[in-house]
Amino acid sequence: MRLDLALVGLILLMIWSFVGLRLVEERADLEQGAVQAGANIAGAAEQGIARTIEAMDQRLRFVRDAYRRDPEGFSLDFLSHDSGYNDSVVMQVALIGADGRLTQTNLGPTDGTLDLSDRPHFRIHLTRSDDLLYISAPVLGRVSGRWSVQFTRKLYGPDGHFAGVVVCSLDPYWLTQFHELLDISGNMLLLGEDGIVRAAAPNVAMLGRDLSGTPLGRAIAEDAGSLRMAAAEQTPEQIVSFRRMRNYPLTVAVGMDLAPILAAYHQSFLVTVSVGAWLTLLVLLAGALLIRHKRRLIASRELLWHAIENLDQGLVMVDPAGRISLRNSRYLALLDLPPGLAEPGADYAALVEWQAARGEFGPVAARMSVPELLTAFTRTEVPGLRFKERIRPDGTALEIRMRLLADGGMVSTFTDITERRRAEAEIHHLAHHDGLTDLANRVLLEERLGQALALAERGGGAVAVHCVDLDRFKLVNDVLGHSAGDRLLQETARRLRAVARASDIVARVDGDEFVLVQTAVSQPADAEALAERIMTELALPHDLDGHAVSLEASIGIAIHPHDGTTAESLLKNADTALHRAKASGRGFICFFESEMGARLRERSQLERDLRLALAEGGIALHFQPLHACATREVTAYEALLRWHHPVRGPVSPAEFIPVAEETGLILPLARWVLEEACAAAAAWERPCTVAVNLSPVQFRRGNLPALVAEVLASTGLPAHRLELEVTEGLLIEDAEGALEIMRALKAQGVRLALDDFGTGYSSLSYLRRFPFDKLKIDKSFTQAIGADPGAQVIVEAILAMGQSLKLRVTAEGVETEEQLDFLRRQGCDEVQGFLLGRPVPAGQIPGRAVVTAGMPAG
């Protein structure tokens, strides 16, 4: 009795423990949901506010640039209310002179007597030398008479002197207008680093309030987070999520009212406690009944029968005389037996005979007698029969377990494992097929290709392996999205199935690469004809969300037995042929040729030789001088990477640098160049600058800022004497990642140069975003001076751009006096080329020279 009471008590304890835990978790989930919702809203609001600030800054820069070009003739009339250029976002655009007096405003004429020299947005530009965008606390405009947030930048005269401040006054509403789009119970604040509220919604009374002494004001020192705020004045209790803006000294804070959240919790609390109370009542009632009837129920046969009836398995017991002594309803249902045939006391042999007559045991059992069948039930397996697992005529899979009892009887259980077998078959299918296209994957491809090769060897035929790659598939992903790319791959799979025969094999092996195995090939022309059909079929337009997309394919073909006798060799050689087809351009078909393997082996040998040369000091640096364009005086040296192979002779960097980048050797090679260049520069008599070209691999796989810091520390070279060169191709690959690394390098004091300028695209955006100190004009433009007017115009534009941006400009590849004279007239800073000096070994560099080093492509 005590044990039963303890059991009831334990159940009640578990129920109420669950109720309490559920309530605690639900409240925590609701509060965490509010935190996450606030964080998401703050993140979205940050983007909208950032765009508003960027728009304001563009206006400031536009007005400032217009003023600098013509201070005397400049007027803000074009921004007046009647001009058509004004909008509802900006309350006022004004100019404050260097003496702090308002000189112009788009709101109308001014007499120049209004003194704004005490305004913080004027004082900060007067006292600071840098050019910054200042975002003020809300102020009451002395001209507009309205509250506004001032966006200001320093105003310059034509000669670059301080000429005052340009001001854009923004209604704070535009900084929190995002709040109106949301159906939330709470508020939104925009705070500065000083803790003063720049904008607030919907409670505009918070505007200009100093929150630096509040928990929120202290918390915004962090980049992001959340806190719980007690009710104060007209503000209810809230959970506040905040997020510091990345590019501006502002923090977005979103407060979510707790009252609606807790109201839902209180409702759930009542429901949960009510359910717990009902469960308690039920447990107590059930416990009382269990205690009252326990002994009688345990002794009752009905309890045993109830348990057997509710088994998920079918069960049958046969006594020593061959009579059924017990069975459950599940047994009848699984074996589809009529109740009268399997009642207790019925002859089990008659039941087995009835099942055999219906084909339950297969064709082998149909020829066996009943005693033989009964004997077979006691063994694990009989040829043609499965007694541990049986597939019924309706497709149901049964797992049968039989045990002989000590008295000579038998007990058997039957479990329906149909779903388990179906799941196993599905897993097997997934393991051998591509999840997106349902084509064979590489595992099944190699298995079936091996079978096809064995069949071809016995029958004397041939097999062709087609490696198919979609050209410009990445462009579809980038422009239309991955879902469109997936549909394109599925459509490609469908078309490949359409051109393939039933005996052929179609597989997707990687990304946009497919393989079609063509069986029963009598001559190479058969393979070529199929490849042409594939090209034609895949070139037909695809309709992707209303976009008509046409792609070409490149195909590499290897034919058994000439190009390989194993699945591995044929796939490898077909892939080699595919690479050659892609190297030839888009839409090519290429058969494997034996010399392709030789070229691959040659490339592998080049990799081994490069490793050996790097380990044994076979790599050297030669230096080419750079000259001042105006005086021809040597101002710098650029170091060129050289490799003299003991057998091949000189190997061009254009040949071995790509190999180094593909194999990962570029990282130790680039480190060696950086160490050698910095060590050499540190030993020169005069303090000279040394520049090192960077590989994109260093940005993707190397910890570049740490490496530079380590080399500078070990060689003793000051950071300002190191200049690192990058190409536009690196910036195109991963602009954001490259920008982060370059900022880290600039923070160390290292100088940065943009090499081969003009050969890529979006060059102007790079100059605006990236912290470059120098531009290097690609030699293709320099060498076209005098021959190509278009190239000459490009050089003039680059030089003018460099002068405007205060960037030094170096022209590469100068080979004629005509080129040098043109560059001199255009104000180019430096030149280099065979006209003025060829590369020399490191030992021939004068100690007084300024030297740069690197790893150029040629």
Coordinates of C-alpha atoms in Angstrom, one line a residue, residues 513-839:
E513 CA 28.6 18.6 -63.8
F514 CA 26.8 15.6 -65.2
V515 CA 27.9 12.3 -66.6
L516 CA 26.2 10.2 -69.3
V517 CA 27.5 6.7 -69.9
Q518 CA 26.6 5.6 -73.4
T519 CA 26.5 1.8 -73.8
A520 CA 26.8 -0.3 -77.0
V521 CA 29.0 2.2 -78.9
S522 CA 30.2 0.8 -82.2
Q523 CA 32.4 3.7 -83.3
P524 CA 33.5 7.2 -82.0
A525 CA 31.0 8.8 -84.4
D526 CA 28.2 7.4 -82.2
A527 CA 29.6 9.2 -79.2
E528 CA 30.0 12.4 -81.1
A529 CA 26.5 12.2 -82.4
L530 CA 25.1 11.8 -78.9
A531 CA 27.2 14.7 -77.6
E532 CA 25.8 16.9 -80.4
R533 CA 22.3 15.9 -79.4
I534 CA 23.1 16.8 -75.8
M535 CA 24.5 20.2 -76.9
T536 CA 21.4 20.9 -79.0
E537 CA 18.9 19.8 -76.3
L538 CA 20.6 21.7 -73.4
A539 CA 20.9 24.9 -75.6
L540 CA 17.1 25.2 -75.8
P541 CA 15.8 28.1 -73.7
H542 CA 14.7 27.5 -70.1
D543 CA 11.8 29.5 -68.6
L544 CA 12.9 30.4 -65.1
D545 CA 10.3 32.7 -63.4
G546 CA 9.7 34.5 -66.6
H547 CA 13.3 34.7 -67.6
A548 CA 14.4 32.9 -70.8
V549 CA 17.8 31.4 -70.0
S550 CA 19.9 29.6 -72.6
L551 CA 23.1 27.9 -71.5
E552 CA 25.8 26.2 -73.5
A553 CA 27.6 23.1 -72.3
S554 CA 31.1 21.8 -72.5
I555 CA 31.5 18.0 -73.0
G556 CA 34.5 15.8 -72.5
I557 CA 34.4 12.2 -73.9
A558 CA 36.4 9.1 -73.1
I559 CA 35.8 5.8 -74.9
H560 CA 36.3 2.2 -73.6
P561 CA 38.6 0.4 -74.1
H562 CA 40.9 2.8 -75.9
D563 CA 40.9 5.5 -73.2
G564 CA 40.6 3.3 -70.2
T565 CA 39.4 -0.1 -69.1
T566 CA 38.2 0.7 -65.6
A567 CA 35.5 3.0 -64.3
E568 CA 38.0 5.1 -62.5
S569 CA 40.3 5.7 -65.5
L570 CA 37.4 6.4 -67.9
L571 CA 35.9 9.0 -65.5
K572 CA 39.2 10.6 -64.9
N573 CA 40.1 10.8 -68.6
A574 CA 36.6 12.1 -69.5
D575 CA 37.1 14.8 -66.9
T576 CA 40.5 15.7 -68.3
A577 CA 38.9 16.1 -71.8
L578 CA 36.2 18.3 -70.2
H579 CA 38.8 20.6 -68.8
R580 CA 40.4 20.9 -72.2
A581 CA 36.9 21.7 -73.7
K582 CA 36.3 24.4 -71.1
A583 CA 39.7 25.9 -71.7
S584 CA 38.9 26.1 -75.4
G585 CA 35.9 28.3 -74.7
R586 CA 32.1 27.7 -74.2
G587 CA 30.2 25.1 -76.1
F588 CA 33.0 22.7 -77.1
I589 CA 33.1 18.9 -77.4
C590 CA 36.5 17.3 -76.7
F591 CA 37.6 13.7 -77.0
F592 CA 40.3 12.5 -74.6
E593 CA 43.8 12.3 -76.1
S594 CA 46.8 10.7 -74.5
E595 CA 48.9 13.9 -74.5
M596 CA 46.4 15.4 -72.1
G597 CA 47.6 13.0 -69.5
A598 CA 51.2 14.0 -70.4
R599 CA 50.3 17.6 -69.8
L600 CA 48.8 16.8 -66.4
R601 CA 51.9 14.9 -65.5
E602 CA 54.1 17.8 -66.6
R603 CA 52.1 20.1 -64.4
S604 CA 52.5 17.8 -61.5
Q605 CA 56.2 17.7 -62.1
L606 CA 56.3 21.5 -62.2
E607 CA 54.6 21.5 -58.8
R608 CA 57.2 19.1 -57.4
D609 CA 60.0 21.1 -58.8
L610 CA 58.6 24.3 -57.4
R611 CA 58.4 22.7 -53.9
L612 CA 62.0 21.6 -54.2
A613 CA 63.1 25.0 -55.5
L614 CA 61.4 26.8 -52.6
A615 CA 62.9 24.4 -50.1
E616 CA 66.5 24.6 -51.5
G617 CA 66.6 28.3 -52.3
G618 CA 66.1 28.0 -56.1
I619 CA 63.9 31.1 -56.1
A620 CA 65.5 34.6 -56.4
L621 CA 64.5 38.3 -56.5
H622 CA 65.6 40.7 -59.3
F623 CA 65.0 44.4 -59.1
Q624 CA 63.8 46.9 -61.7
P625 CA 64.2 50.6 -61.1
L626 CA 61.4 53.2 -60.9
H627 CA 62.2 56.8 -62.0
A628 CA 60.8 60.2 -61.2
C629 CA 59.0 61.1 -64.4
A630 CA 60.1 64.7 -64.4
T631 CA 63.9 64.2 -63.6
R632 CA 64.6 60.5 -64.5
E633 CA 66.1 60.2 -61.1
V634 CA 65.8 56.6 -59.6
T635 CA 63.3 56.7 -56.8
A636 CA 62.4 53.1 -56.2
Y637 CA 63.0 49.5 -57.2
E638 CA 60.4 46.8 -57.9
A639 CA 61.5 43.3 -57.1
L640 CA 60.5 40.6 -59.6
L641 CA 60.3 36.9 -58.7
R642 CA 62.6 34.7 -60.8
W643 CA 63.0 30.9 -61.0
H644 CA 65.9 29.4 -63.0
H645 CA 65.1 25.7 -63.4
P646 CA 68.2 23.4 -63.7
V647 CA 66.6 21.6 -66.7
R648 CA 63.9 23.9 -68.1
G649 CA 65.9 27.1 -67.7
P650 CA 64.0 30.3 -66.8
V651 CA 60.4 29.6 -65.9
S652 CA 58.0 32.5 -66.2
P653 CA 56.1 33.6 -63.1
A654 CA 52.9 33.5 -65.3
E655 CA 53.5 29.8 -65.5
F656 CA 54.4 28.8 -61.9
I657 CA 52.5 31.4 -59.9
P658 CA 49.1 29.9 -60.9
V659 CA 50.4 26.4 -60.0
A660 CA 51.5 27.8 -56.6
E661 CA 48.1 29.3 -56.0
E662 CA 46.2 26.1 -56.9
T663 CA 48.4 23.9 -54.7
G664 CA 48.7 26.2 -51.7
L665 CA 52.5 26.8 -52.2
I666 CA 51.7 30.5 -52.7
L667 CA 51.4 31.0 -48.9
P668 CA 55.0 29.9 -48.0
L669 CA 56.3 31.5 -51.2
A670 CA 54.6 34.8 -50.4
R671 CA 55.9 34.7 -46.9
W672 CA 59.4 34.1 -48.2
V673 CA 59.1 37.1 -50.5
L674 CA 57.8 39.3 -47.7
E675 CA 60.6 38.3 -45.3
E676 CA 63.3 38.7 -47.9
A677 CA 62.1 42.1 -49.0
C678 CA 61.6 43.5 -45.5
A679 CA 64.9 42.1 -44.3
A680 CA 66.7 43.7 -47.3
A681 CA 65.1 47.1 -46.8
A682 CA 65.9 47.1 -43.1
A683 CA 69.6 46.7 -43.9
W684 CA 69.8 49.6 -46.4
E685 CA 71.8 52.6 -45.5
R686 CA 68.9 55.0 -46.2
P687 CA 65.3 54.5 -44.9
C688 CA 63.6 53.2 -48.0
T689 CA 60.1 51.9 -48.8
V690 CA 59.6 48.4 -49.9
A691 CA 56.3 47.2 -51.7
V692 CA 55.1 43.6 -51.9
N693 CA 52.5 42.2 -54.3
L694 CA 49.8 40.2 -52.5
S695 CA 48.0 37.0 -53.9
P696 CA 44.2 36.6 -53.5
V697 CA 45.0 33.3 -51.8
Q698 CA 46.6 35.2 -48.9
F699 CA 43.3 37.1 -48.4
R700 CA 41.2 33.9 -48.5
R701 CA 43.4 31.4 -46.5
G702 CA 46.2 33.3 -44.7
N703 CA 46.0 35.5 -41.6
L704 CA 47.6 38.4 -43.5
P705 CA 47.5 41.2 -40.9
A706 CA 49.2 38.8 -38.3
L707 CA 51.8 37.7 -40.9
V708 CA 52.7 41.3 -41.8
A709 CA 53.0 42.3 -38.1
E710 CA 55.2 39.2 -37.4
V711 CA 57.5 39.9 -40.3
L712 CA 57.9 43.6 -39.5
A713 CA 58.7 42.8 -35.9
S714 CA 61.3 40.1 -36.8
T715 CA 63.0 42.2 -39.5
G716 CA 62.8 45.5 -37.6
L717 CA 61.4 47.4 -40.6
P718 CA 59.0 50.3 -39.7
A719 CA 55.5 49.7 -40.9
H720 CA 55.4 53.0 -42.9
R721 CA 58.2 51.7 -45.1
L722 CA 56.2 48.7 -46.3
E723 CA 53.8 49.1 -49.3
L724 CA 51.5 46.2 -50.3
E725 CA 50.0 45.9 -53.8
V726 CA 46.7 44.3 -54.7
T727 CA 44.9 43.9 -58.0
E728 CA 41.3 44.7 -58.9
G729 CA 40.5 41.0 -59.4
L730 CA 41.0 40.4 -55.6
L731 CA 38.5 43.1 -54.8
I732 CA 35.9 41.7 -57.3
E733 CA 36.1 38.2 -55.6
D734 CA 35.3 39.3 -52.0
A735 CA 35.1 43.1 -51.6
E736 CA 33.9 43.1 -48.0
G737 CA 36.4 40.5 -46.8
A738 CA 39.3 42.3 -48.6
L739 CA 38.2 45.7 -47.2
E740 CA 38.2 44.3 -43.6
I741 CA 41.8 43.0 -44.1
M742 CA 43.0 46.1 -45.7
R743 CA 41.7 48.3 -42.9
A744 CA 43.6 46.0 -40.4
L745 CA 46.8 46.5 -42.5
K746 CA 46.3 50.3 -42.6
A747 CA 45.8 50.3 -38.8
Q748 CA 49.4 49.0 -38.6
G749 CA 50.7 51.9 -40.7
V750 CA 51.3 49.9 -43.9
R751 CA 50.8 51.7 -47.2
L752 CA 48.5 50.2 -49.9
A753 CA 48.7 50.4 -53.7
L754 CA 46.2 49.3 -56.4
D755 CA 48.1 47.5 -59.2
D756 CA 47.2 47.1 -62.9
F757 CA 44.6 49.9 -62.5
G758 CA 42.1 50.1 -65.3
T759 CA 42.1 46.5 -66.4
G760 CA 39.2 45.5 -64.2
Y761 CA 35.8 47.1 -63.6
S762 CA 34.2 49.2 -60.9
S763 CA 37.5 50.9 -60.4
L764 CA 36.0 54.2 -59.2
S765 CA 34.1 52.4 -56.5
Y766 CA 37.3 50.9 -55.2
L767 CA 39.0 54.2 -55.0
R768 CA 36.0 55.5 -53.0
R769 CA 35.8 52.6 -50.6
F770 CA 39.3 51.3 -50.2
P771 CA 42.2 53.1 -48.4
F772 CA 44.7 53.2 -51.2
D773 CA 47.8 55.4 -51.3
K774 CA 49.0 54.8 -54.9
L775 CA 47.7 53.7 -58.3
K776 CA 49.7 51.8 -60.9
I777 CA 48.7 52.2 -64.5
D778 CA 48.8 48.8 -66.3
K779 CA 51.5 48.6 -69.0
S780 CA 48.9 47.7 -71.7
F781 CA 47.7 51.4 -71.5
T782 CA 51.1 52.9 -71.3
Q783 CA 52.5 51.0 -74.3
A784 CA 49.4 52.0 -76.4
I785 CA 50.3 55.8 -76.0
G786 CA 50.7 57.3 -79.5
A787 CA 49.1 54.3 -81.2
D788 CA 45.7 54.1 -79.6
P789 CA 43.8 57.3 -78.9
G790 CA 41.4 55.5 -76.6
A791 CA 44.1 54.2 -74.4
Q792 CA 45.7 57.6 -74.3
V793 CA 42.5 59.1 -73.0
I794 CA 42.3 56.5 -70.3
V795 CA 45.8 57.3 -69.1
E796 CA 44.9 61.0 -69.0
A797 CA 41.8 60.3 -67.0
I798 CA 43.7 58.0 -64.5
L799 CA 46.4 60.7 -64.0
A800 CA 43.8 63.4 -63.4
M801 CA 41.9 61.2 -61.0
G802 CA 45.0 60.4 -59.0
Q803 CA 45.9 64.1 -58.8
S804 CA 42.3 64.9 -57.6
L805 CA 42.4 62.2 -55.0
K806 CA 45.9 63.0 -53.9
L807 CA 47.1 59.5 -54.9
R808 CA 50.6 58.9 -56.3
V809 CA 50.5 57.4 -59.8
T810 CA 53.1 55.1 -61.3
A811 CA 53.0 54.1 -65.0
E812 CA 54.4 50.7 -65.9
G813 CA 55.8 49.4 -69.1
V814 CA 57.5 52.6 -70.5
E815 CA 59.6 51.7 -73.5
T816 CA 59.8 54.8 -75.7
E817 CA 60.8 58.4 -75.3
E818 CA 57.4 59.4 -76.8
Q819 CA 55.6 57.5 -73.9
L820 CA 57.8 59.1 -71.3
D821 CA 57.4 62.6 -72.7
F822 CA 53.6 62.2 -72.8
L823 CA 53.5 61.0 -69.2
R824 CA 55.8 63.9 -68.1
R825 CA 53.5 66.5 -69.7
Q826 CA 50.5 64.9 -67.9
G827 CA 52.1 65.2 -64.5
C828 CA 52.8 61.4 -63.8
D829 CA 54.8 60.9 -60.6
E830 CA 56.8 57.7 -61.4
V831 CA 57.6 55.5 -64.4
Q832 CA 59.2 52.2 -64.9
G833 CA 60.1 50.1 -68.0
F834 CA 62.9 48.9 -70.2
L835 CA 63.5 52.4 -71.6
L836 CA 65.0 53.5 -68.2
G837 CA 66.2 50.3 -66.6
R838 CA 66.0 46.5 -66.8
P839 CA 65.8 44.1 -63.7

